[in-house]
Coordinates of C-alpha atoms in Angstrom, one line a residue:
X1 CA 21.1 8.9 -0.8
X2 CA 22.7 6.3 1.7
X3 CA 20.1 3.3 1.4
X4 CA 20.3 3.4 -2.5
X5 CA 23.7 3.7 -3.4
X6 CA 23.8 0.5 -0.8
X7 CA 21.3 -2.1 -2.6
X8 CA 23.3 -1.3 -6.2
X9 CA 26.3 -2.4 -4.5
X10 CA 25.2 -5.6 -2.9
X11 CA 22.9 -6.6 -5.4
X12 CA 26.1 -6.2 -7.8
X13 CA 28.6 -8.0 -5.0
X14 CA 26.2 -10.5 -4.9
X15 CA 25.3 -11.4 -8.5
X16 CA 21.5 -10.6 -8.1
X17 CA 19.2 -9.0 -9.8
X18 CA 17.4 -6.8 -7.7
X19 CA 15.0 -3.8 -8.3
X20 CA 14.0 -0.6 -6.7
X21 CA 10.3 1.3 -6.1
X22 CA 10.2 4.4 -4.6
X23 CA 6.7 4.7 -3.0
X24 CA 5.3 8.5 -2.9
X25 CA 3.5 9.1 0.5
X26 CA 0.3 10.4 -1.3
X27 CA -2.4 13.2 0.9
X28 CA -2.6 11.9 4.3
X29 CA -6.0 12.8 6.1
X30 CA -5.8 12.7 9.8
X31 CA -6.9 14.4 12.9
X32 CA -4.5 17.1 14.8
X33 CA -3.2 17.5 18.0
X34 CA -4.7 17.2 21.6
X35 CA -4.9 19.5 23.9
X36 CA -4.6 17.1 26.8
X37 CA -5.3 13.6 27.4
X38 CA -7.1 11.6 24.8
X39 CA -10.9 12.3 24.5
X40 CA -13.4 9.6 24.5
X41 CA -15.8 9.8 21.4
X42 CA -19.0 8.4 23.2
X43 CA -21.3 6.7 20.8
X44 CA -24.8 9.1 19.9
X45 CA -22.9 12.3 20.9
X46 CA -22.8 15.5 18.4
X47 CA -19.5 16.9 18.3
X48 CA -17.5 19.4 16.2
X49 CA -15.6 18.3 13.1
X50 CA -13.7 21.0 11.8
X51 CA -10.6 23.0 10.2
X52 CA -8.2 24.0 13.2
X53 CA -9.1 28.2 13.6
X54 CA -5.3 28.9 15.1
X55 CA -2.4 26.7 17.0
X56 CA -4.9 26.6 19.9
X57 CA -8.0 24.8 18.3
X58 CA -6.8 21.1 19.1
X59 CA -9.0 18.4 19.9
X60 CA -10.9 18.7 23.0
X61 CA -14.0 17.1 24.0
X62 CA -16.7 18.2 21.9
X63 CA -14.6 18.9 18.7
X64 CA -12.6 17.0 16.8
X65 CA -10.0 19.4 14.4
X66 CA -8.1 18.7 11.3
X67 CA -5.0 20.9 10.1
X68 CA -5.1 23.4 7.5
X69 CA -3.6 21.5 4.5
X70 CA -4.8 22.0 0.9
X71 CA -5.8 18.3 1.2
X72 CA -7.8 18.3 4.4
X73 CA -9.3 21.5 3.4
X74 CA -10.6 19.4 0.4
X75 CA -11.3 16.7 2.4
X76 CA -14.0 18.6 4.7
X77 CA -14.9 21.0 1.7
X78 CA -16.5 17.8 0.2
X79 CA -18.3 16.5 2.8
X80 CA -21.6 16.7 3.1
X81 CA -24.7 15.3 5.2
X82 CA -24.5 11.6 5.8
X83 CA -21.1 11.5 4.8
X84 CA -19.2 8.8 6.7
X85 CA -15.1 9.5 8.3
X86 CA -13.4 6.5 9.5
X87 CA -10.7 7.6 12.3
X88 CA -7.7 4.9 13.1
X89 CA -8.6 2.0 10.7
X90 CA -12.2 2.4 11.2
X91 CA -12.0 2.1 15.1
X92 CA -14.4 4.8 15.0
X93 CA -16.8 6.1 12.9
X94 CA -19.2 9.2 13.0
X95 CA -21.0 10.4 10.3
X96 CA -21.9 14.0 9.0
X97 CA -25.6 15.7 10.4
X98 CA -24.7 19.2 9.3
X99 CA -22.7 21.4 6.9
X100 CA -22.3 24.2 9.0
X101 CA -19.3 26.2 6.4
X102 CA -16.8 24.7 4.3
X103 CA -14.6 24.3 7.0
X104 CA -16.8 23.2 9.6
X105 CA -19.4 20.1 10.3
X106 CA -21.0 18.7 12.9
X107 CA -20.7 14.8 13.6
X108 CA -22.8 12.0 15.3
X109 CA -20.6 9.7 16.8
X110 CA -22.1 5.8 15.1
X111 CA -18.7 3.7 16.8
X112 CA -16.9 5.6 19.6
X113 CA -13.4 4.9 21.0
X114 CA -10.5 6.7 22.7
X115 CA -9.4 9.5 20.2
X116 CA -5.8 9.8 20.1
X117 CA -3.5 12.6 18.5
X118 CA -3.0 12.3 14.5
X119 CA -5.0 8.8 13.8
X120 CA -5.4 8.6 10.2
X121 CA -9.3 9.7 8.3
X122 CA -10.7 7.5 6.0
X123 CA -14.0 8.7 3.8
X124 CA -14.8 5.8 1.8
X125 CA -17.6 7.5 -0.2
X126 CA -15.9 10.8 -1.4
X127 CA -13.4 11.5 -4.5
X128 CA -11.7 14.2 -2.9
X129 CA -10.8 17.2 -5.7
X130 CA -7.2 17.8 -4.8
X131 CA -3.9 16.8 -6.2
X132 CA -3.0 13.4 -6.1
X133 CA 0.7 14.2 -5.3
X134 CA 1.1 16.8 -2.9
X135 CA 4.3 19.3 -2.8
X136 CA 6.1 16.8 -0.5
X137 CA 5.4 13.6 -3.0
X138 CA 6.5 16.2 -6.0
X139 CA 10.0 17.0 -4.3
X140 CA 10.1 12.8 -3.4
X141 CA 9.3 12.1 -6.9
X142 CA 11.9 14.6 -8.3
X143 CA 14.5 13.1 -6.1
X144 CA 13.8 9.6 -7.4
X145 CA 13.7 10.1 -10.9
X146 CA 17.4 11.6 -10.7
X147 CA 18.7 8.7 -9.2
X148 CA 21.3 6.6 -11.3
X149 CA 20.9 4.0 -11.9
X150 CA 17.1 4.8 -12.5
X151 CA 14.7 3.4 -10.0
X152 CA 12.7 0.6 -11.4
X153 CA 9.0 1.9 -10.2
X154 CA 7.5 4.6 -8.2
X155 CA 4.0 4.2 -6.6
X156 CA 1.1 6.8 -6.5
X157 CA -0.8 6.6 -3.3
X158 CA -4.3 6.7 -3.1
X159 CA -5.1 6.8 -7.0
X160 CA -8.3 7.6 -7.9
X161 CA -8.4 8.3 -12.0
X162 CA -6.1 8.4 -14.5
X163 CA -5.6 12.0 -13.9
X164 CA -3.3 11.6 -11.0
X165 CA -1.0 9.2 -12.9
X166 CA -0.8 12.0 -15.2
X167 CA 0.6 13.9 -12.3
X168 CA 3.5 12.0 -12.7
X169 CA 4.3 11.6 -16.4
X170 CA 4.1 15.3 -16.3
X171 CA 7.1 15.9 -13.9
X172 CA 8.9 13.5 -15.9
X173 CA 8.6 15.4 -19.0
X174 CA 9.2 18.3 -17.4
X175 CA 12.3 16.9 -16.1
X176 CA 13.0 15.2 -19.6
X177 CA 13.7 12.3 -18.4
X178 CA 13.8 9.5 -21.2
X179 CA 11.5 6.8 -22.2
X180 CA 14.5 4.3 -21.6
X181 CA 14.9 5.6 -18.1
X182 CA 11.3 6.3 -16.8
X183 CA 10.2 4.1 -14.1
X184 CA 6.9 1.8 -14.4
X185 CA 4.4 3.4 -12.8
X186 CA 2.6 1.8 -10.0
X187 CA -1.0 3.3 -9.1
X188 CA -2.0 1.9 -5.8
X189 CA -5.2 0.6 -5.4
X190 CA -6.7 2.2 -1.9
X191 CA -10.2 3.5 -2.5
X192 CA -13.4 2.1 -4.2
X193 CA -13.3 4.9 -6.3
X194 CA -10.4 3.1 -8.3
X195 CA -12.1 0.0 -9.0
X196 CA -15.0 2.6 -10.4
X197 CA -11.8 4.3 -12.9
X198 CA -9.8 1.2 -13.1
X199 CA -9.6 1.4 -17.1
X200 CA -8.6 5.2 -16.9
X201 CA -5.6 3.8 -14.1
X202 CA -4.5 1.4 -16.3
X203 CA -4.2 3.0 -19.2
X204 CA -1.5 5.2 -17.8
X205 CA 0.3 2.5 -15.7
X206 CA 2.7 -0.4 -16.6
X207 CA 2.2 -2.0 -12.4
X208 CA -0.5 -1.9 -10.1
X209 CA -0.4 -2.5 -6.6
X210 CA -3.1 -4.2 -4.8
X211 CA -3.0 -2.3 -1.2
X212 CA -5.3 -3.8 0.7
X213 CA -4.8 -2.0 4.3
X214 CA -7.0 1.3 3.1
X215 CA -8.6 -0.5 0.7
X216 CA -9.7 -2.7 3.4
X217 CA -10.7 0.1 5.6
X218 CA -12.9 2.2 2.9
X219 CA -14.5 -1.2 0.9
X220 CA -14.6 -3.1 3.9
X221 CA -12.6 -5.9 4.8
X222 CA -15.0 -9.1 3.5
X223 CA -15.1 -7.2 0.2
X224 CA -11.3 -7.2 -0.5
X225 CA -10.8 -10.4 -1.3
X226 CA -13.0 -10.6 -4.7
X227 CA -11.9 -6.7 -5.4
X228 CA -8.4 -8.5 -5.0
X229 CA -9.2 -11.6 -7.6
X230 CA -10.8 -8.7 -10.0
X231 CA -7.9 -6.1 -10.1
X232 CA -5.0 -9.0 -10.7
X233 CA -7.5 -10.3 -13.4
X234 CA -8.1 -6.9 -14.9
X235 CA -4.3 -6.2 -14.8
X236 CA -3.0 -8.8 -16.0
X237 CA -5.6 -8.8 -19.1
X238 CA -3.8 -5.3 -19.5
X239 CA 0.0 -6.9 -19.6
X240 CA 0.9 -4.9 -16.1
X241 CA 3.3 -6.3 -13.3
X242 CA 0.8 -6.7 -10.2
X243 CA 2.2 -7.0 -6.5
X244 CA -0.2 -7.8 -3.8
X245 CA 0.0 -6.3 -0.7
X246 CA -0.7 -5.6 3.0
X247 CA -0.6 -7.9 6.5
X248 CA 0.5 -11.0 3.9
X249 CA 2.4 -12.5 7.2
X250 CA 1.8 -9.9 9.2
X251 CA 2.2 -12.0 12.3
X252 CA 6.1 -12.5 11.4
X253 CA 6.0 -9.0 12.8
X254 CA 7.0 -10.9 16.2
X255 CA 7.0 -14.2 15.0
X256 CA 9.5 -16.6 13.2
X257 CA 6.9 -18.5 10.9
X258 CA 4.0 -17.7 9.7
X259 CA 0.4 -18.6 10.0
X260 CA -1.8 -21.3 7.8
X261 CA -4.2 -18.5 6.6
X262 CA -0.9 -16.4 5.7
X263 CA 0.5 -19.1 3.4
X264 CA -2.8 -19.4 2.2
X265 CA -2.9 -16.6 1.4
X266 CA 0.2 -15.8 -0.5
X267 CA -0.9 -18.8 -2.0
X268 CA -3.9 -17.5 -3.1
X269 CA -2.4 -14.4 -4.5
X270 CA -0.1 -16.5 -6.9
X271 CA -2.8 -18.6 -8.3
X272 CA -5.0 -15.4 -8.7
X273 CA -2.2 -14.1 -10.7
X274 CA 0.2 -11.8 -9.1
X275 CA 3.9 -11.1 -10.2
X276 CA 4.8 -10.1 -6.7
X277 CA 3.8 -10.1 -3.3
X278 CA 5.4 -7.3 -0.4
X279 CA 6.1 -7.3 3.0
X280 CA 5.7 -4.2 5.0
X281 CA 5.7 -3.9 9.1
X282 CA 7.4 -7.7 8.7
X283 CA 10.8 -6.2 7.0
X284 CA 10.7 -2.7 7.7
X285 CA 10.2 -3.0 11.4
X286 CA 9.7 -6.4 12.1
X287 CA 11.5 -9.1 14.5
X288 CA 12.3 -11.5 11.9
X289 CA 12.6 -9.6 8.1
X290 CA 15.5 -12.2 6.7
X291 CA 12.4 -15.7 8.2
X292 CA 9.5 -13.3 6.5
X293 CA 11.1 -12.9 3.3
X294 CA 11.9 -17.1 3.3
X295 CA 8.7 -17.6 4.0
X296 CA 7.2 -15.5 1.6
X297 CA 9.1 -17.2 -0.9
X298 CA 9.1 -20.4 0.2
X299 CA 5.4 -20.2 -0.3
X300 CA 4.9 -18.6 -3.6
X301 CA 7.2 -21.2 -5.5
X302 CA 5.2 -23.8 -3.7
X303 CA 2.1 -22.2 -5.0
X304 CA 3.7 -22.1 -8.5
X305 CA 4.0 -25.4 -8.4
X306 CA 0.9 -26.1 -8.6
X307 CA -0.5 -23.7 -10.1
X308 CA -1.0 -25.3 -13.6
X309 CA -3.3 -27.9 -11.7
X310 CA -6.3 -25.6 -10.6
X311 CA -8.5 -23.7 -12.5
X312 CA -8.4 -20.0 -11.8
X313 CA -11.4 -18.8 -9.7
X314 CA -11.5 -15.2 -11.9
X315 CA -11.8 -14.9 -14.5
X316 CA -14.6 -16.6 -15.3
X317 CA -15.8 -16.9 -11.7
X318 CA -16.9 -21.0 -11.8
X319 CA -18.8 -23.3 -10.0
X320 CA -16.6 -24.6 -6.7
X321 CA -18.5 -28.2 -7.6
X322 CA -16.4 -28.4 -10.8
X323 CA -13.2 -30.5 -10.2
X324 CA -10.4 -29.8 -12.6
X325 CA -9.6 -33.5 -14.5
X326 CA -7.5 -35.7 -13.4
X327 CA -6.8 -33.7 -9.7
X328 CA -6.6 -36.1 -6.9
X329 CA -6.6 -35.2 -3.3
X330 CA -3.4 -37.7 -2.6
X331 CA -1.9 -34.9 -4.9
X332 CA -1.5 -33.0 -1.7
X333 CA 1.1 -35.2 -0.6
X334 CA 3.4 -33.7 -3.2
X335 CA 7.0 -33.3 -2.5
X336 CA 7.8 -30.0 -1.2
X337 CA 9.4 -27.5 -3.3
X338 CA 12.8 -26.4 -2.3
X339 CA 14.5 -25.2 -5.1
X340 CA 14.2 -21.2 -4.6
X341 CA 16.4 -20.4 -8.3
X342 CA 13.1 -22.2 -9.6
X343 CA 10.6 -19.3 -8.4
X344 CA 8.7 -16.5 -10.8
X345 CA 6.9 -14.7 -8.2
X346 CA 8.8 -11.8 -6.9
X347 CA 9.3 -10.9 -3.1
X348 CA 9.1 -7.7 -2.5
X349 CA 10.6 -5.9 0.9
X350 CA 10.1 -2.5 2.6
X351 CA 13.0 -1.1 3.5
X352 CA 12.9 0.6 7.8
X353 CA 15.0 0.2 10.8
X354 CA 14.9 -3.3 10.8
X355 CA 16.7 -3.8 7.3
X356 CA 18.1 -0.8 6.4
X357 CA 21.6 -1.2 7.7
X358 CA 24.7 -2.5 4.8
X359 CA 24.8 -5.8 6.8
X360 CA 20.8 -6.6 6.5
X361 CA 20.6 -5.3 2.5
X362 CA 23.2 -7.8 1.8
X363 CA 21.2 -11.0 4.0
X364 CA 18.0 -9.9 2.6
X365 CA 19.1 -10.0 -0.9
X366 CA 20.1 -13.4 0.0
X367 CA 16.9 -14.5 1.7
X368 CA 15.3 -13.8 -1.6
X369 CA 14.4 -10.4 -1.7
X370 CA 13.8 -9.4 -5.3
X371 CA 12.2 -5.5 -5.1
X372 CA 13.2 -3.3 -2.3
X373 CA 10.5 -0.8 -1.3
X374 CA 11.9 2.9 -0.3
X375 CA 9.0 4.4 1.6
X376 CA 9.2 8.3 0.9
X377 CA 7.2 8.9 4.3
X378 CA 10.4 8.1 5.6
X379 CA 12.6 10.4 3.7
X380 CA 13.3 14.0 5.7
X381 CA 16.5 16.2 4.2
X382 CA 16.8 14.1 0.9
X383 CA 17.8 10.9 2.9
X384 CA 15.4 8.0 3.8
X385 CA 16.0 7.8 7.6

């Protein structure tokens, strides 16, 4: 209620056009509570994997305990021998030896590490049977779509099949809201089970969202970057508004200017095809928000600059030996775009402690920002702390 009401005004103050998404947290999987210190997973041990029994079944050595949510019920419910979990990013890995109830398994520990309380749990190879939005995302989503003037788009986490878009379009005919009022919705691409449905997704969706940080976790990180090339591609085919996402100067975190593989790639996202490319850590949380929105948009008009020079890698995927005509290296020397009223691509910024306040919405508008993100993990009480 206070952050909203905040970006109309300054984007109005400020003779901007700026947009809204309101990004539903999705299930989260992760492991519970400790009942001391945190436990080393040692490499070749079997330990529990389980359900917590009662308040008292936290981790401990030798088991490993989830809390009783619909999701994570699901979650285990589905496992079954030689099914891989990923704790904290993939820090750690064990994999399933035995189904002992629908509740319970026991794990061989592949990759072992320091277990700490409530790391996230990825399982790349399963698509979990439960809800895609969970009684916390339905109240977010609720709150979002009443909000005047309407929010631009809202984001589905962890989409899987078109059926959990259809989540969506059903509370906003139950809430009758109207065509000319309904937000674009935004499947995020996090598992490889999306790339499997990504028809079904995009049927039902006017944005997509490349969201690489799981994604890179259950594909793998070397495979993200042609899954990347192939969802814009696919997208875009389809007519949708595609941000690309995750660590895109993720060093600006604590930095002032970016790195030469984080221009790159920002660069890289533009000529592949993307409408928009989002900050995260770097503006919700981050040291320098206003110098990692510049950059990112310094950047992406530079890349658009360009852009009609190079032939795009996908699709079709071509030979590297193939040199567009008349491109010459000394081309490289090209003046430097500076001219930011000039740029397509759209910067988008999440909104956290670092930005949040009236004084930063108004300077980040400024710096370029084009989309704020309101991340609905953050909202407690109807407000997004």
């Amino acid at each position: 209620e206070r952050v909203y009401p905040l970006i109309r005004k300054a984007a109005k103050q400020l003779g901007k056009s700026v947009e809204c998404l309101g990004d539903l947290q999705g299930p989260k999987f992760r492991v519970g509570e400790l009942s001391g210190d945190p436990i080393d997973l040692k490499t070749g041990d079997i330990v529990e994997f389980g359900i917590c029994k009662d308040d008292n079944d936290t981790i401990r050595p030798g088991r490993v305990t989830m809390k009783p949510t619909i999701e994570q019920n699901a979650l285990i419910e589905a496992c079954k021998a030689g099914t891989v979990l990923l704790i904290e990013d993939g820090l750690m890995e064990v994999k399933v030896t035995e189904k002992c109830s629908s509740t319970e398994l026991k794990v061989e520990v592949v990759r072992g590490g320091k277990l700490k309380a409530r790391k996230g749990v990825n399982v790349p190879d399963l698509e979990i049977d439960c809800a895609a939005l969970t009684a916390k995302d339905i109240e977010d989503a609720e709150f979002l779509l009443q909000l005047d003037p309407p929010i631009e788009y809202i984001c589905v986490s962890f989409a899987q099949k078109a059926q959990d878009l259809q989540e969506l379009i059903d509370i906003m005919d139950r809430l009758k809201v109207p065509p000319a009022k309904r937000p674009k919705i935004c499947p995020k691409i996090e598992k490889p089970q999306a790339l499997t449905n990504i028809d079904g997704i995009i049927a039902k969706s006017q944005a997509l969202m490349v969201a690489r940080g799981d994604l890179g976790v259950e594909l793998g990180l070397n495979r993200v970057p042609f899954a990347q090339k192939l969802l814009i591609a696919r997208a875009k085919q389809a007519g949708l508004f595609v941000i690309n996402a995750t660590q895109i100067v993720e060093s600006m975190i604590n930095t002032p200017v970016p790195t030469r593989a984080e221009v790159s790639d920002i660069c890289n996202a533009v000529w592949d095809g993307a409408d928009a490319v989002m900050l995260s850590g770097e503006a919700a949380s981050g040291s320098f928000p206003l110098e990692a929105v510049m950059a990112e948009a310094s950047a992406a008009r530079e890349a658009e600059s360009v852009k009609h020079r190079l032939r795009r890698a996908c699709p079709p995927v071509e030979s590297g030996a193939v040199i567009p005509p008349m491109l010459h290296v000394d081309m490289g020397n090209k003046k430097q775009e500076t001219d930011d009223s000039l740029r397509k691509t759209k910067v988008v910024a999440s909104l956290g402690p670092a930005s949040w306040s009236e004084e930063m919405i108004y300077k980040m508008i400024e710096a370029g920002t084009d989309i704020f993100r309101l991340n609905c993990s953050h909202r407690r009480g109807g407000d997004f702390e």
